[in-house]
Amino acid sequence: MAKLWDGRFEKETNPAVNDFNSSLRFDKRMFRQDIRGSIAHAAMLGKQGIIPMDTSIRIQEGLQGILADMEAGRIDTNTDAEDIHMFVESLLTERIGDDGKRLHTGRSRNDQVALDLRLYVLDESNVLKEELVRLMRTLLAIAKENLTTWLPGYTHLQKAQPVTLAHHMMAYFAMFRRDLQRLTDWEKRTAISPLGSGAMAGTTYPLDREFVADQLGLLGITDNSLDGVSDRDFAIELGSCISLIMMHLSRFSEELILWSTNEFSFVEMDDAYSTGSSIMPQKKNPDVTELIRGKTGRVYGNLMTLLTMMKGLPLAYNKDMQEDKEAIFDSLDTVFACLPVFTDMLATMKIKKENMAEGAKGGYMNATDLADYLVYRGLPFRDAHAVSGKLVLYAIHQNKALDDLSLEEMRAVSPMFDETIYEAISLSAVVNRRNLPGGPAPEAVTRAIENAESYLNTL
Ligand code: ARG
């Protein structure tokens, strides 16, 4: 393809340099956004009388034709064009002749690429939000079914206090809700049009920047032409939003890996979401979750790529910034590879309620409640803590649970115990009593689920 800037050059570009310089092989995925932006720009040029109206219309029609042909896969993008912007513009001129050469009036590839990338990530974010909501609905469905599925809660991965599976699922709901809110907030800063920034100092043509933003469904225009072409905060922020989503998915995956072990045996992944071993016939491995945990690393890496790419760049545009695309595209591709399969895996996972309840009984997790029992009877908490600790030590030596100690054994440590202690430290009582907002009691989790549902209904 002929260069659109070769006027001041006396030599052809070295083919290796051409290849090195070209971003077409990865930025061609922005062809829809590039064409959408160009159509809005051409419409504005016509409306402002910067180019004749019939030229504007021919350009717009030509671009629509290219869009249709690209969508249908009728166009070979395997050319030596420098990037998607040059590719589309050259094709347009090839098709409609000299009118095509007027499209780039009052525009630079620097504001063009800044716009295209914003439009692209906004489109992707809409799909990402839908996937997050699907995961959140799946979590709610599991929570509703498991309000009284007792589950051990851990700190330091040591048994701490019993909760319910519903409560555990709602913890992840809270994380993914924040992820969703972050994307919604990010959109406000991203849906802003940089067109009109030109190469870096704006332009002399009487562009209607607001009109272009409006045509593209954006919320406004950038404030400063230097910043307009050289700001990639929106890509870094999105890289960070995706990193947080992956971090949440990875923590969840780690738990599901543990829960799938023979030792825990709290869940079993459906056969359709597990893999076997080539040598050990008995194996059923949770590869999906492991891959998600593993892929989190590359998404963090992409975030570092973007941050590092920007940190030394003087204003305004620098070619380094072409490197933004592969990093953010890979993060998007990765989260889109992980989220749907994770949701489907979760929805089909077998929950072994009896094993969870069994786990919730062990580990002296009612020791805090035993102490609280004494506190309600007037003992200071520190003293109650000591009594409870002594009884735990005694029970460990007897190889018994606290509930299995006789009243005599308990009264030997403190005379404040009576028959009511057994009900007070029963598994259901321990959980049910924790009914503050945000607590694990079925009553509190029911309210949390109601709130979550009304939140999803506002979306
Ligand atoms: N391919 C370039 C990029 O991705 C487009 C902008 C190029 N601008 C320029 N002046 N070379 O950043």
Short mmCIF file of N, CA and C in Angstrom, two decimals, residues 44-127:
data_model
loop_
_atom_site.label_atom_id
_atom_site.label_comp_id
_atom_site.label_asym_id
_atom_site.label_seq_id
_atom_site.Cartn_x
_atom_site.Cartn_y
_atom_site.Cartn_z
N MET A 44 -19.46 15.51 10.47
CA MET A 44 -19.22 16.83 11.06
C MET A 44 -18.54 17.75 10.05
N LEU A 45 -17.57 17.23 9.31
CA LEU A 45 -16.89 18.07 8.30
C LEU A 45 -17.90 18.61 7.30
N GLY A 46 -18.86 17.77 6.91
CA GLY A 46 -19.91 18.19 5.96
C GLY A 46 -20.81 19.24 6.58
N LYS A 47 -21.26 18.94 7.79
CA LYS A 47 -22.18 19.87 8.48
C LYS A 47 -21.55 21.25 8.67
N GLN A 48 -20.26 21.28 8.93
CA GLN A 48 -19.56 22.55 9.18
C GLN A 48 -19.14 23.23 7.88
N GLY A 49 -19.41 22.58 6.75
CA GLY A 49 -19.01 23.16 5.46
C GLY A 49 -17.49 23.13 5.25
N ILE A 50 -16.80 22.28 6.00
CA ILE A 50 -15.34 22.19 5.84
C ILE A 50 -15.04 21.37 4.58
N ILE A 51 -15.87 20.41 4.30
CA ILE A 51 -15.84 19.72 2.99
C ILE A 51 -17.27 19.78 2.45
N PRO A 52 -17.45 19.67 1.12
CA PRO A 52 -18.80 19.73 0.57
C PRO A 52 -19.66 18.59 1.10
N MET A 53 -20.94 18.87 1.28
CA MET A 53 -21.85 17.88 1.83
C MET A 53 -21.88 16.60 1.00
N ASP A 54 -21.87 16.74 -0.34
CA ASP A 54 -21.94 15.51 -1.14
C ASP A 54 -20.67 14.68 -1.00
N THR A 55 -19.54 15.34 -0.78
CA THR A 55 -18.30 14.60 -0.51
C THR A 55 -18.42 13.85 0.82
N SER A 56 -18.96 14.57 1.83
CA SER A 56 -19.13 13.95 3.15
C SER A 56 -19.99 12.70 3.03
N ILE A 57 -21.07 12.83 2.24
CA ILE A 57 -21.98 11.68 2.10
C ILE A 57 -21.30 10.53 1.37
N ARG A 58 -20.55 10.85 0.33
CA ARG A 58 -19.84 9.78 -0.39
C ARG A 58 -18.83 9.08 0.53
N ILE A 59 -18.16 9.87 1.34
CA ILE A 59 -17.19 9.27 2.29
C ILE A 59 -17.93 8.34 3.26
N GLN A 60 -19.03 8.85 3.80
CA GLN A 60 -19.77 8.04 4.78
C GLN A 60 -20.27 6.74 4.15
N GLU A 61 -20.78 6.84 2.92
CA GLU A 61 -21.28 5.63 2.25
C GLU A 61 -20.13 4.67 1.94
N GLY A 62 -19.02 5.23 1.53
CA GLY A 62 -17.84 4.39 1.25
C GLY A 62 -17.40 3.64 2.50
N LEU A 63 -17.41 4.37 3.63
CA LEU A 63 -17.00 3.75 4.89
C LEU A 63 -17.99 2.65 5.31
N GLN A 64 -19.28 2.92 5.10
CA GLN A 64 -20.30 1.88 5.43
C GLN A 64 -20.03 0.63 4.61
N GLY A 65 -19.68 0.82 3.33
CA GLY A 65 -19.40 -0.33 2.46
C GLY A 65 -18.19 -1.11 2.95
N ILE A 66 -17.16 -0.38 3.36
CA ILE A 66 -15.96 -1.06 3.88
C ILE A 66 -16.31 -1.83 5.15
N LEU A 67 -17.11 -1.19 6.01
CA LEU A 67 -17.52 -1.85 7.25
C LEU A 67 -18.25 -3.16 6.95
N ALA A 68 -19.20 -3.09 6.02
CA ALA A 68 -19.96 -4.29 5.68
C ALA A 68 -19.04 -5.38 5.13
N ASP A 69 -18.10 -4.99 4.28
CA ASP A 69 -17.20 -5.98 3.70
C ASP A 69 -16.23 -6.55 4.74
N MET A 70 -15.80 -5.69 5.65
CA MET A 70 -14.92 -6.19 6.72
C MET A 70 -15.69 -7.17 7.60
N GLU A 71 -16.91 -6.80 7.98
CA GLU A 71 -17.74 -7.67 8.83
C GLU A 71 -17.92 -9.04 8.17
N ALA A 72 -18.09 -9.02 6.85
CA ALA A 72 -18.36 -10.26 6.13
C ALA A 72 -17.08 -11.02 5.79
N GLY A 73 -15.95 -10.46 6.20
CA GLY A 73 -14.67 -11.13 5.95
C GLY A 73 -14.27 -11.10 4.47
N ARG A 74 -14.78 -10.11 3.75
CA ARG A 74 -14.49 -10.05 2.32
C ARG A 74 -13.22 -9.26 2.01
N ILE A 75 -12.58 -8.73 3.06
CA ILE A 75 -11.40 -7.90 2.80
C ILE A 75 -10.14 -8.54 3.36
N ASP A 76 -9.14 -8.61 2.53
CA ASP A 76 -7.86 -9.17 2.97
C ASP A 76 -7.06 -8.07 3.69
N THR A 77 -6.81 -8.27 4.97
CA THR A 77 -6.07 -7.25 5.72
C THR A 77 -4.58 -7.58 5.75
N ASN A 78 -4.22 -8.59 5.02
CA ASN A 78 -2.83 -9.00 5.00
C ASN A 78 -2.02 -8.11 4.06
N THR A 79 -1.88 -6.84 4.39
CA THR A 79 -1.17 -5.89 3.54
C THR A 79 -0.02 -5.28 4.34
N ASP A 80 0.74 -4.43 3.69
CA ASP A 80 1.84 -3.79 4.42
C ASP A 80 1.42 -2.42 4.96
N ALA A 81 0.12 -2.20 5.11
CA ALA A 81 -0.34 -0.91 5.66
C ALA A 81 0.22 -0.73 7.08
N GLU A 82 0.38 0.54 7.47
CA GLU A 82 1.04 0.82 8.74
C GLU A 82 0.14 0.50 9.94
N ASP A 83 -1.13 0.82 9.79
CA ASP A 83 -2.07 0.53 10.88
C ASP A 83 -3.49 0.52 10.33
N ILE A 84 -4.44 0.25 11.19
CA ILE A 84 -5.84 0.13 10.74
C ILE A 84 -6.34 1.47 10.20
N HIS A 85 -5.82 2.57 10.73
CA HIS A 85 -6.27 3.89 10.28
C HIS A 85 -5.87 4.14 8.82
N MET A 86 -4.59 3.85 8.52
CA MET A 86 -4.08 3.99 7.16
C MET A 86 -4.76 3.02 6.22
N PHE A 87 -5.00 1.83 6.74
CA PHE A 87 -5.60 0.77 5.93
C PHE A 87 -6.99 1.19 5.45
N VAL A 88 -7.80 1.66 6.38
CA VAL A 88 -9.19 2.03 6.03
C VAL A 88 -9.18 3.24 5.10
N GLU A 89 -8.33 4.21 5.39
CA GLU A 89 -8.31 5.42 4.57
C GLU A 89 -7.85 5.11 3.14
N SER A 90 -6.83 4.29 3.01
CA SER A 90 -6.33 3.93 1.67
C SER A 90 -7.41 3.19 0.89
N LEU A 91 -8.08 2.28 1.59
CA LEU A 91 -9.13 1.50 0.93
C LEU A 91 -10.26 2.41 0.47
N LEU A 92 -10.58 3.37 1.32
CA LEU A 92 -11.66 4.32 0.98
C LEU A 92 -11.32 5.07 -0.31
N THR A 93 -10.10 5.57 -0.38
CA THR A 93 -9.70 6.34 -1.56
C THR A 93 -9.63 5.45 -2.80
N GLU A 94 -9.21 4.21 -2.58
CA GLU A 94 -9.20 3.25 -3.67
C GLU A 94 -10.63 3.08 -4.22
N ARG A 95 -11.59 3.09 -3.32
CA ARG A 95 -12.96 2.81 -3.72
C ARG A 95 -13.71 4.04 -4.25
N ILE A 96 -13.58 5.17 -3.57
CA ILE A 96 -14.41 6.33 -3.98
C ILE A 96 -13.59 7.42 -4.65
N GLY A 97 -12.29 7.20 -4.80
CA GLY A 97 -11.47 8.18 -5.51
C GLY A 97 -11.13 9.38 -4.64
N ASP A 98 -10.88 10.52 -5.26
CA ASP A 98 -10.33 11.70 -4.60
C ASP A 98 -11.14 12.19 -3.39
N ASP A 99 -12.44 11.96 -3.38
CA ASP A 99 -13.24 12.38 -2.21
C ASP A 99 -12.68 11.77 -0.93
N GLY A 100 -12.17 10.55 -1.05
CA GLY A 100 -11.62 9.85 0.11
C GLY A 100 -10.49 10.62 0.76
N LYS A 101 -9.77 11.39 -0.05
CA LYS A 101 -8.61 12.12 0.46
C LYS A 101 -8.99 13.28 1.37
N ARG A 102 -10.30 13.61 1.39
CA ARG A 102 -10.73 14.74 2.24
C ARG A 102 -11.11 14.29 3.66
N LEU A 103 -11.19 12.98 3.87
CA LEU A 103 -11.63 12.48 5.20
C LEU A 103 -10.72 12.97 6.33
N HIS A 104 -9.42 13.00 6.09
CA HIS A 104 -8.48 13.26 7.19
C HIS A 104 -8.30 14.75 7.49
N THR A 105 -9.16 15.58 6.88
CA THR A 105 -9.09 17.03 7.15
C THR A 105 -9.34 17.31 8.63
N GLY A 106 -8.44 18.07 9.25
CA GLY A 106 -8.65 18.47 10.65
C GLY A 106 -8.50 17.31 11.62
N ARG A 107 -7.83 16.28 11.21
CA ARG A 107 -7.66 15.12 12.09
C ARG A 107 -6.24 14.59 11.96
N SER A 108 -5.74 13.97 13.01
CA SER A 108 -4.43 13.31 12.99
C SER A 108 -4.66 11.88 13.44
N ARG A 109 -3.73 10.99 13.08
CA ARG A 109 -3.87 9.64 13.61
C ARG A 109 -3.72 9.63 15.12
N ASN A 110 -3.09 10.71 15.64
CA ASN A 110 -2.89 10.73 17.09
C ASN A 110 -4.21 10.88 17.84
N ASP A 111 -5.08 11.79 17.36
CA ASP A 111 -6.39 11.86 18.04
C ASP A 111 -7.30 10.72 17.58
N GLN A 112 -7.04 10.26 16.34
CA GLN A 112 -7.86 9.15 15.81
C GLN A 112 -7.64 7.87 16.63
N VAL A 113 -6.38 7.54 16.88
CA VAL A 113 -6.11 6.29 17.61
C VAL A 113 -6.57 6.40 19.06
N ALA A 114 -6.45 7.60 19.63
CA ALA A 114 -6.91 7.79 21.01
C ALA A 114 -8.42 7.56 21.08
N LEU A 115 -9.12 8.05 20.06
CA LEU A 115 -10.57 7.83 20.02
C LEU A 115 -10.90 6.34 19.82
N ASP A 116 -10.25 5.74 18.83
CA ASP A 116 -10.56 4.34 18.51
C ASP A 116 -10.39 3.43 19.72
N LEU A 117 -9.30 3.65 20.44
CA LEU A 117 -9.04 2.77 21.58
C LEU A 117 -10.09 2.98 22.67
N ARG A 118 -10.48 4.24 22.87
CA ARG A 118 -11.54 4.51 23.87
C ARG A 118 -12.83 3.80 23.46
N LEU A 119 -13.20 3.95 22.18
CA LEU A 119 -14.45 3.31 21.72
C LEU A 119 -14.36 1.79 21.87
N TYR A 120 -13.19 1.26 21.53
CA TYR A 120 -13.03 -0.20 21.58
C TYR A 120 -13.17 -0.72 23.01
N VAL A 121 -12.47 -0.11 23.94
CA VAL A 121 -12.52 -0.63 25.32
C VAL A 121 -13.90 -0.40 25.94
N LEU A 122 -14.58 0.67 25.52
CA LEU A 122 -15.95 0.88 26.02
C LEU A 122 -16.88 -0.23 25.54
N ASP A 123 -16.75 -0.61 24.27
CA ASP A 123 -17.57 -1.71 23.75
C ASP A 123 -17.29 -3.00 24.52
N GLU A 124 -16.02 -3.26 24.74
CA GLU A 124 -15.64 -4.49 25.44
C GLU A 124 -16.14 -4.47 26.89
N SER A 125 -16.09 -3.29 27.48
CA SER A 125 -16.52 -3.18 28.87
C SER A 125 -18.00 -3.50 29.03
N ASN A 126 -18.79 -3.18 28.02
CA ASN A 126 -20.21 -3.53 28.09
C ASN A 126 -20.40 -5.04 28.16
N VAL A 127 -19.62 -5.77 27.39
CA VAL A 127 -19.72 -7.23 27.42
C VAL A 127 -19.20 -7.76 28.77
#
